[in-house]
Short mmCIF file of C-alpha atoms and ligand atoms in Angstrom, two decimals:
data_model
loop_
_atom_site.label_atom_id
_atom_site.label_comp_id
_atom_site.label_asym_id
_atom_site.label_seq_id
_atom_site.Cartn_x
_atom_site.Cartn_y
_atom_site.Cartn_z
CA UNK A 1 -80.41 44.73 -69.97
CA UNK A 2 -81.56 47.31 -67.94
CA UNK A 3 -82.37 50.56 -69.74
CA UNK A 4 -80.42 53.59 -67.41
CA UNK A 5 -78.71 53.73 -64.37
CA UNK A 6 -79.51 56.97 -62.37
CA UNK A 7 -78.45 59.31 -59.60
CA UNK A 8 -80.61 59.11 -56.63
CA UNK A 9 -78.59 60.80 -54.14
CA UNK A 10 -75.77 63.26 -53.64
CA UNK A 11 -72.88 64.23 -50.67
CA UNK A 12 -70.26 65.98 -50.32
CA UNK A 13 -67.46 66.79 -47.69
CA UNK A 14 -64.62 69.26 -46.95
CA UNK A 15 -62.34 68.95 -44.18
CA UNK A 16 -62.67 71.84 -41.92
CA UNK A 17 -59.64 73.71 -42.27
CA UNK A 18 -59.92 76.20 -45.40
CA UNK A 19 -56.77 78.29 -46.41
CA UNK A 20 -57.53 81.48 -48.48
CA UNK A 21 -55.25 82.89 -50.91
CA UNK A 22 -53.99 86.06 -48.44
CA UNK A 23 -53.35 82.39 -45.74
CA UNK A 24 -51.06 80.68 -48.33
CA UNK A 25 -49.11 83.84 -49.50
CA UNK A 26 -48.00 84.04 -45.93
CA UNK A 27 -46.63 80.96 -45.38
CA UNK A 28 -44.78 80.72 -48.64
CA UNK A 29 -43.28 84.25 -47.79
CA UNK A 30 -42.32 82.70 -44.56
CA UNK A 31 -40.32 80.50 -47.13
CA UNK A 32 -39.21 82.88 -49.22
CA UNK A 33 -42.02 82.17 -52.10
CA UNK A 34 -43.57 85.10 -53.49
CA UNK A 35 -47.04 84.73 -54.39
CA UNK A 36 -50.70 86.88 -54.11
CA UNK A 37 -54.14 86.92 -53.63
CA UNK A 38 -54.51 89.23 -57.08
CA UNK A 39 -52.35 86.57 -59.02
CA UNK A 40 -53.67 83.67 -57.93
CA UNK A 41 -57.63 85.07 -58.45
CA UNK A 42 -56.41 87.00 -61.58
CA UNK A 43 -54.93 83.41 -63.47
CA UNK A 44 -57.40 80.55 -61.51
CA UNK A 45 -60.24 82.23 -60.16
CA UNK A 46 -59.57 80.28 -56.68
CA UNK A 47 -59.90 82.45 -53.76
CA UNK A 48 -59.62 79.89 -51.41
CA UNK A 49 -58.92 75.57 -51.07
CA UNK A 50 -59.53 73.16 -47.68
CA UNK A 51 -56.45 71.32 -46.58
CA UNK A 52 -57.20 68.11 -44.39
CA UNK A 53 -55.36 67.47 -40.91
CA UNK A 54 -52.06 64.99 -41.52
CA UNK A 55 -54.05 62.58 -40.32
CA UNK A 56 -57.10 62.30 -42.62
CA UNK A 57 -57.28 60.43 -45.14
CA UNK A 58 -58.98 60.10 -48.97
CA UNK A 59 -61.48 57.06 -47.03
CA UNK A 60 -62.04 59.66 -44.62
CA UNK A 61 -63.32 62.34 -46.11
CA UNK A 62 -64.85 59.45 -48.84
CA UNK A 63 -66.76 58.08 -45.58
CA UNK A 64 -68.34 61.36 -44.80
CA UNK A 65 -69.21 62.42 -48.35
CA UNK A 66 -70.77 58.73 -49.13
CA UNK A 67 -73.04 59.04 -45.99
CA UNK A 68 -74.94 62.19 -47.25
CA UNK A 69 -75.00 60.65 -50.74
CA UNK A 70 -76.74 57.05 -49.27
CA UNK A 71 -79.00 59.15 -46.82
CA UNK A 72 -80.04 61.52 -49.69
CA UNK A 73 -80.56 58.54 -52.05
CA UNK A 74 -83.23 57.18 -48.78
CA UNK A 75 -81.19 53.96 -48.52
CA UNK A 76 -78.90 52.55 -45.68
CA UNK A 77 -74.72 51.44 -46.50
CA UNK A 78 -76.72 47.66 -46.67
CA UNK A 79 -78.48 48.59 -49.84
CA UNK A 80 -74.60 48.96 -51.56
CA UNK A 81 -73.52 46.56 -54.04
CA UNK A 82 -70.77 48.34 -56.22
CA UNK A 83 -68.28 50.90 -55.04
CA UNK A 84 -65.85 52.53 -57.17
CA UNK A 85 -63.57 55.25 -55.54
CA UNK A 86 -61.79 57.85 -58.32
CA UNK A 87 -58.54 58.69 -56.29
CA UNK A 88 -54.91 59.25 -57.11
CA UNK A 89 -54.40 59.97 -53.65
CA UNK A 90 -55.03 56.37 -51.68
CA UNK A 91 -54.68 55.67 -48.22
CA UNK A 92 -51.85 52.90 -49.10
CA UNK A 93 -50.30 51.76 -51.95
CA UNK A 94 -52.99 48.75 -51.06
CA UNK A 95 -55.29 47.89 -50.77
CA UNK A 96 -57.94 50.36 -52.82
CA UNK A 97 -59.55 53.28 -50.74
CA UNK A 98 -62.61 51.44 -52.10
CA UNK A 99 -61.90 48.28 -49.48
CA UNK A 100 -61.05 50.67 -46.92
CA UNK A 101 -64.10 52.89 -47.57
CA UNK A 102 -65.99 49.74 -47.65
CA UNK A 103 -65.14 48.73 -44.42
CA UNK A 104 -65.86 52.46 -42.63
CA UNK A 105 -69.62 51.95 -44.42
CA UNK A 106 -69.98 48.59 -42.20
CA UNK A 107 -70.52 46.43 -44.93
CA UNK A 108 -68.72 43.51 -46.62
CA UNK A 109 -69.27 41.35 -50.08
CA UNK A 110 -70.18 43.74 -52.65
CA UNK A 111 -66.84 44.77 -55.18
CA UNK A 112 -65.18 47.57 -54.45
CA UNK A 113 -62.13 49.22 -56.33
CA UNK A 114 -60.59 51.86 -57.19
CA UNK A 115 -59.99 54.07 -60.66
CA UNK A 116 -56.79 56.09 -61.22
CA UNK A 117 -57.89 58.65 -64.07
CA UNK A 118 -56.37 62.01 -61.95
CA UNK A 119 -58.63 65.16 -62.34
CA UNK A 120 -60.71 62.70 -65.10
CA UNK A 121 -61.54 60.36 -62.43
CA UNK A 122 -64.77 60.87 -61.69
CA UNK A 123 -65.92 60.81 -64.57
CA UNK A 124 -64.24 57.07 -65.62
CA UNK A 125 -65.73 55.63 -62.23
CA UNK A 126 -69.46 57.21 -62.97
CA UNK A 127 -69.29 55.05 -66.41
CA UNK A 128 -67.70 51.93 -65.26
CA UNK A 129 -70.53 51.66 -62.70
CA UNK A 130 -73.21 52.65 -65.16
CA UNK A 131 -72.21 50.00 -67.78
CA UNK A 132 -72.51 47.67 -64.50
CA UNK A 133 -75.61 48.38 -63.80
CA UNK A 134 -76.84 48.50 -67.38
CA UNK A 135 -74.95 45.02 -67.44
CA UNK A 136 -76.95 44.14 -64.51
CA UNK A 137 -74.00 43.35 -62.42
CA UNK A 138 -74.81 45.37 -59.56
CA UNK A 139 -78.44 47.53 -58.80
CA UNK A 140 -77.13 50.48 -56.44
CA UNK A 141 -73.89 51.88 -56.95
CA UNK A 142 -71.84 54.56 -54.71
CA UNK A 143 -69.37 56.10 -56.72
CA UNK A 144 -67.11 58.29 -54.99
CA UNK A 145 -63.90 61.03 -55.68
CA UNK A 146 -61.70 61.79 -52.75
CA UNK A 147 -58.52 63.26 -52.72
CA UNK A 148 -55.95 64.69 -50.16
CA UNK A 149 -54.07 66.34 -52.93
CA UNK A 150 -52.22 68.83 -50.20
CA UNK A 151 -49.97 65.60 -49.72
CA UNK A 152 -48.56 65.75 -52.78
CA UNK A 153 -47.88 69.57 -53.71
CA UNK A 154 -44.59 70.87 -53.87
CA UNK A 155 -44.38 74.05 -51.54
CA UNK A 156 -41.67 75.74 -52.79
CA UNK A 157 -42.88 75.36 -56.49
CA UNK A 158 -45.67 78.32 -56.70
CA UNK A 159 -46.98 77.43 -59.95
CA UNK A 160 -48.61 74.83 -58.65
CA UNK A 161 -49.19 74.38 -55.10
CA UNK A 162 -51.17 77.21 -54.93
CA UNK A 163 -53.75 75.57 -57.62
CA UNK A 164 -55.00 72.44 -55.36
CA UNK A 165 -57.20 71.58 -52.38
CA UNK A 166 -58.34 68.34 -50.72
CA UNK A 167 -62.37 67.02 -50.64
CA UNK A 168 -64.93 64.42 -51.23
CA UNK A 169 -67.99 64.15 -53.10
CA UNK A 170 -70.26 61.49 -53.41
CA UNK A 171 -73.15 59.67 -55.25
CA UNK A 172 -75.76 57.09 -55.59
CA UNK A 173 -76.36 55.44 -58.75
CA UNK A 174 -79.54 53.07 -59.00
CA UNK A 175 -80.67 51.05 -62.33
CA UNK A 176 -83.65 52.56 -63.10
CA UNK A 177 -86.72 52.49 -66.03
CA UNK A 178 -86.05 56.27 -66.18
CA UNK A 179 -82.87 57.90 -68.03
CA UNK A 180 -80.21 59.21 -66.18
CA UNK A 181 -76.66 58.61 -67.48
CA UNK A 182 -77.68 59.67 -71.08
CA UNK A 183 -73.98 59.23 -72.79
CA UNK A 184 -70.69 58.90 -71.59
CA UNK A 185 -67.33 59.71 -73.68
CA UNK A 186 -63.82 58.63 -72.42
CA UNK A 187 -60.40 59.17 -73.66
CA UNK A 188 -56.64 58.97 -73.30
CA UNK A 189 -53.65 59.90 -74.56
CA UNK A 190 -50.55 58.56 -72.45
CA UNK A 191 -47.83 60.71 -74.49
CA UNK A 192 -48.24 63.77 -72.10
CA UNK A 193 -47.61 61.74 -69.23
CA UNK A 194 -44.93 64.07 -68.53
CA UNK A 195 -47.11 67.41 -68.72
CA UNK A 196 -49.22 66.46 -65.28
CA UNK A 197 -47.76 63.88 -63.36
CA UNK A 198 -46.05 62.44 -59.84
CA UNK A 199 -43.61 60.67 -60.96
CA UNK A 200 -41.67 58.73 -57.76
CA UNK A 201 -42.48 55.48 -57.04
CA UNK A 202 -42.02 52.68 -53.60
CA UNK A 203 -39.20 50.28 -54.17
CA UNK A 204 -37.25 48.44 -51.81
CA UNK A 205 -38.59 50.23 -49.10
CA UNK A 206 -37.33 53.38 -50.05
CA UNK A 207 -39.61 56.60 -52.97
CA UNK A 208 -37.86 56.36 -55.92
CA UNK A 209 -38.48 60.00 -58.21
CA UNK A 210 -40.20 63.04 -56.82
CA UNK A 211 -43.76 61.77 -54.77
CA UNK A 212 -44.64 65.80 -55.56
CA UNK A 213 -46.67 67.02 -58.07
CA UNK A 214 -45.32 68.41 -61.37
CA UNK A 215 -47.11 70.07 -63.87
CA UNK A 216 -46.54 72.12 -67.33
CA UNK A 217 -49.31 74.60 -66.50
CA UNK A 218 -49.58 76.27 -69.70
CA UNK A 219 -49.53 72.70 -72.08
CA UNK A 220 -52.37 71.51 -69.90
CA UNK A 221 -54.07 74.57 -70.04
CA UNK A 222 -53.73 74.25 -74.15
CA UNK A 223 -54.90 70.24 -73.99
CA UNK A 224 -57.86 71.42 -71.46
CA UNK A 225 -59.05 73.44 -74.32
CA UNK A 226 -59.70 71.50 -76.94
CA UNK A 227 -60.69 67.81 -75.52
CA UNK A 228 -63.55 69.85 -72.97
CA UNK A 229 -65.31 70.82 -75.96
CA UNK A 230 -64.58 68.02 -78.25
CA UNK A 231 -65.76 65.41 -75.54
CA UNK A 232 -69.29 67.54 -74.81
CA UNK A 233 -69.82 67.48 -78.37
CA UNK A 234 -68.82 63.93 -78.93
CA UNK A 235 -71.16 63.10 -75.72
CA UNK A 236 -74.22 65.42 -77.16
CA UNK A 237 -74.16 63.66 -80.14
CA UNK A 238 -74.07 60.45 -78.72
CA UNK A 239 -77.37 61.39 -76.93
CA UNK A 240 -78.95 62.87 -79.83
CA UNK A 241 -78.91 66.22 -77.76
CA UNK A 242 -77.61 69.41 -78.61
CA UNK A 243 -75.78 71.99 -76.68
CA UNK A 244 -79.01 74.31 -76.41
CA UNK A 245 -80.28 71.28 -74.74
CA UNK A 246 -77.85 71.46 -71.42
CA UNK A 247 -79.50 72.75 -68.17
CA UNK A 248 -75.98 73.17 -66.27
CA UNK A 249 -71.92 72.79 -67.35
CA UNK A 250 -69.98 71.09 -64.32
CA UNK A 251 -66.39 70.87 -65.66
CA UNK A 252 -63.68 69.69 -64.06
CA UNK A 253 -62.84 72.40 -61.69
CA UNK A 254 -59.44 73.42 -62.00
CA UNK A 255 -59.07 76.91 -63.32
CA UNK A 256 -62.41 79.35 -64.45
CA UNK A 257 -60.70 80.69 -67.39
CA UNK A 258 -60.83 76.96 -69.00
CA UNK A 259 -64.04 76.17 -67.26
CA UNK A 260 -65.42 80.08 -69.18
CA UNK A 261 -63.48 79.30 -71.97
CA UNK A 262 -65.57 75.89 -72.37
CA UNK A 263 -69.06 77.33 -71.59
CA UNK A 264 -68.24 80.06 -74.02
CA UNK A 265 -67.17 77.00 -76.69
CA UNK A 266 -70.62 75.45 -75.97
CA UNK A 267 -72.25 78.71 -76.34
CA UNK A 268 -73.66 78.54 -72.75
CA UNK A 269 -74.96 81.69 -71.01
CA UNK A 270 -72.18 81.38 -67.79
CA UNK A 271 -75.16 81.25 -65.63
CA UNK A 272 -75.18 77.74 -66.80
CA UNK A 273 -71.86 76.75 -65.26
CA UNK A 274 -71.87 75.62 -62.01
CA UNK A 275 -68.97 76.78 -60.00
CA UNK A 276 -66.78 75.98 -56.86
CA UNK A 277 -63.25 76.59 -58.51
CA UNK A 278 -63.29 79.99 -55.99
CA UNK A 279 -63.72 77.83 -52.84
CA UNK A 280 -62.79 74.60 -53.21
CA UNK A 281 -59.49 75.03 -55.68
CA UNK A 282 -58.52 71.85 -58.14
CA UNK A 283 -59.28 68.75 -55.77
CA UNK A 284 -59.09 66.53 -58.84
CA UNK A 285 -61.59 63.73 -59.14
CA UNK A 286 -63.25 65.22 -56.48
CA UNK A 287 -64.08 68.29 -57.78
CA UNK A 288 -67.13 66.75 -59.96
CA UNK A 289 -69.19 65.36 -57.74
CA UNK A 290 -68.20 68.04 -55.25
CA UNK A 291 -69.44 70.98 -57.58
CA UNK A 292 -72.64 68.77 -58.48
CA UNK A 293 -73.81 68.60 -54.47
CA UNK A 294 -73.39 71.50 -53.96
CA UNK A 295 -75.26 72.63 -56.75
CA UNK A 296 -77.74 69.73 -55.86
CA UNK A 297 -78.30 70.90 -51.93
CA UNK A 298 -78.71 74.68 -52.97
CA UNK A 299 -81.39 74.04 -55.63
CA UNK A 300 -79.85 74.98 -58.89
CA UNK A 301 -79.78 71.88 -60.06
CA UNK A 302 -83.56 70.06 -59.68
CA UNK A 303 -84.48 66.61 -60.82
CA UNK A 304 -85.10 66.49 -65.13
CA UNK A 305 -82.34 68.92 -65.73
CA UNK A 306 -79.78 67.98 -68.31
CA UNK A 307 -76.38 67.96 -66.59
CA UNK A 308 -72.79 67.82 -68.86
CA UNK A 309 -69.94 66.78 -66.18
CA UNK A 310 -66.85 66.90 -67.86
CA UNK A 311 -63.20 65.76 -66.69
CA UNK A 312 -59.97 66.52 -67.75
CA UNK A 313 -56.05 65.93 -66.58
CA UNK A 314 -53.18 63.48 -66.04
CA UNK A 315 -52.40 60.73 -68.75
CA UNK A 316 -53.67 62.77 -70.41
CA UNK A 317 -57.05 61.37 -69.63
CA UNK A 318 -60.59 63.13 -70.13
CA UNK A 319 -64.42 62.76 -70.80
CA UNK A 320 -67.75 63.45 -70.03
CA UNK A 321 -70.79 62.27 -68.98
CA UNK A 322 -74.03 63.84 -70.02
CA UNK A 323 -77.31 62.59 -67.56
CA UNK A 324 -80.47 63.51 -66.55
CA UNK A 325 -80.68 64.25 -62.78
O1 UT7 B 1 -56.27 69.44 -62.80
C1 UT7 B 1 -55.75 69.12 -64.04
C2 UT7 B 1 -55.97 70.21 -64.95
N1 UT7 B 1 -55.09 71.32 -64.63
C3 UT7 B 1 -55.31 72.47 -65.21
O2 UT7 B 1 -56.25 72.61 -65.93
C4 UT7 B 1 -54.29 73.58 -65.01
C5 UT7 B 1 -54.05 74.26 -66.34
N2 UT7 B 1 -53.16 75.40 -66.27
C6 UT7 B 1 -53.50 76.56 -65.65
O3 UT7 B 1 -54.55 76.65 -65.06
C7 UT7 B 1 -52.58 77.73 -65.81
O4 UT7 B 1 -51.60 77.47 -66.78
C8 UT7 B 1 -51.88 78.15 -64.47
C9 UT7 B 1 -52.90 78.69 -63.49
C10 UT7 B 1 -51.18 76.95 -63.87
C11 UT7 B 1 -50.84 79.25 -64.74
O5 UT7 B 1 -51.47 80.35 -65.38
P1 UT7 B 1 -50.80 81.02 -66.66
O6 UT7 B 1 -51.64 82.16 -67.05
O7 UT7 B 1 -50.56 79.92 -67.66
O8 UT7 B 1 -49.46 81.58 -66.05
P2 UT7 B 1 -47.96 81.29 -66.54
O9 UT7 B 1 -47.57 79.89 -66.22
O10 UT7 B 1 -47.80 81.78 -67.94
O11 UT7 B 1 -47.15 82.25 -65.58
C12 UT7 B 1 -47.22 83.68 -65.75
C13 UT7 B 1 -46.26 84.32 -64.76
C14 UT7 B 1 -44.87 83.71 -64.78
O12 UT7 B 1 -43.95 84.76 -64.59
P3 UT7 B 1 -43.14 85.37 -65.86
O13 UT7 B 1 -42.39 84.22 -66.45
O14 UT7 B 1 -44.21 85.90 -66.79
O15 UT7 B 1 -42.29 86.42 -65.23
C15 UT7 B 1 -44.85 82.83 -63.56
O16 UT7 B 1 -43.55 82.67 -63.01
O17 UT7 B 1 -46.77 84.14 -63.43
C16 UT7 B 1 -45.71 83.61 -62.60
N3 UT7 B 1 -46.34 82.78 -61.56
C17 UT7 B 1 -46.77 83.27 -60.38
N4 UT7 B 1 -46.74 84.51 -59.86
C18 UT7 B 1 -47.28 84.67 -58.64
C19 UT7 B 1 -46.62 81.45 -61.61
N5 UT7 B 1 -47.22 81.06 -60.47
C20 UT7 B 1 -47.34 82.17 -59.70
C21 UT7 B 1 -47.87 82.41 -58.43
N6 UT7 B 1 -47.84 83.67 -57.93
N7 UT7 B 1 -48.44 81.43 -57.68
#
């Protein structure tokens, strides 16, 4: 067995086209929606989201957030022999944005696939590929969350559309002598399905259901809660760590008043949460490794520190993953 599996490298991408609060209240006015830049900031804390052109896709902006993760990690697409993309927003219905990703990267053989965990994503692919490598079934791991969640909102439904943004973040994850991934804690409970979900589906050639996003803003919120600070603790105690212990808090990043709420839980000083909620918006299993390069590439977050990512969303699924950078 081999003892850790560890980040070596981190990326991240945004399409280029960012939509601020005052942006979106316009064009929902324009439709008769009335929304604002105080409400929106007052309930979420997002000031602003990036939107991708019709014609990107997840692989796309997976492509260009996997190349700064390899290149920071000092190894070529070559050195690749696992990829796991956390997406509920494919390119196709199949195959995975993993094979398609793949193929962008230049390189062929290695297994690549795809985990559907919603806003929990990220965290569910960063464990399957460090029990892997810990299995010693592959050596150097990309693990990626993309999303092009503006596909799927509902524009004339305020509550929700304007909660969500599109992105890519990336990393490498190497066995390694040295720990990294520390403890891992995963979870679901499929009776609130209905709370956070897109319910259509493809049959005969024709969507079945709604293919927009629906959510129960206020259950979720409630859910959020309680499993953020249940799964840190269960993941703490798992590493024999305790919440003094954590250098920096990346929660999933879908509203700060949860993401406060948690630090707060944890009794963390807030300068220990790392936050991109206000720029970025909800871009589901994205928003992890998103919030962790950027916190990576500005210098907050420096190699040793004790890092708590935690996920949380539709199934309901959630966890968290405590490592040493
Ligand atoms: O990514 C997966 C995880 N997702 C989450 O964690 C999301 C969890 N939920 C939330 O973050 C919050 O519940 C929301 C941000 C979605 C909503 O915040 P809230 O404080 O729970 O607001 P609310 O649903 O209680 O709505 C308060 C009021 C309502 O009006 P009334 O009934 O009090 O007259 C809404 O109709 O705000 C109204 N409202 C809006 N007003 C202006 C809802 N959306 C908007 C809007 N602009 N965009």
């Amino acid at each position: 067995m081999i003892p850790f599996s560890r980040i070596t490298g981190t990326g991240s991408y945004l399409p280029p086209r960012r939509v601020t609060n005052e942006d979106l209240a316009k064009d929902l006015a324009a439709r008769g929606i009335e929304t604002s830049d105080e409400w929106i900031v007052a309930r979420t804390g997002i000031h602003a989201r990036h939107f991708a052109d019709a014609d990107v896709t997840s692989s796309d902006l997976a492509f260009a957030a996997a190349k700064q993760a390899i290149e920071a990690a000092g190894r070529s697409a070559s050195d690749i022999d696992l990829i796991v993309v956390a997406t509920s927003t494919p390119d196709m219905v199949f195959p995975s944005s993993a094979c398609i990703l793949q193929n962008k990267l230049g390189i062929a053989g290695c297994p690549a696939f795809d985990v559907q965990a919603v806003c929990s994503g990220f965290v569910y692919a960063l464990t399957v590929a460090d029990a892997m490598i810990r299995t010693g079934m592959a050596k150097c791991a990309l693990v990626v969350g993309a999303e092009v969640f503006s596909r799927i909102l509902d524009f004339t439904d305020r509550t929700t559309c304007v909660l969500f943004g599109d992105g890519a973040g990336a990393v490498v994850l190497e066995a390694s002598d040295e720990p990294g991934i520390l403890a891992s804690d995963l979870h679901a409970d499929g009776k609130h399905v209905g709370i956070l979900c897109v319910p259509g589906h493809v049959s005969g050639g024709n969507v079945i259901g709604s293919p927009l996003l629906h959510m129960d803003g206020q259950a979720v919120f409630k859910l959020a809660v309680r499993v953020l600070e249940e799964a840190a603790r269960a993941t703490l105690q798992k590493a024999g760590k305790s919440d003094t212990d954590i250098d920096w808090l990346i929660p999933h990043q879908a509203n700060i008043r949860i993401m406060e709420g948690t630090a707060k839980k944890l009794k963390l000083p807030l300068e220990k949460l790392i936050v991109t909620v206000n720029e970025h918006g909800n871009t589901s299993a994205a928003s992890i490794p998103l919030a962790l390069d950027v916190a990576v590439r500005s210098g907050k977050i420096r190699p040793g520190d004790l890092v708590m990512l935690e996920g949380v969303g539709g199934g309901f699924a959630w966890g968290a993953v405590l490592l040493n950078m």
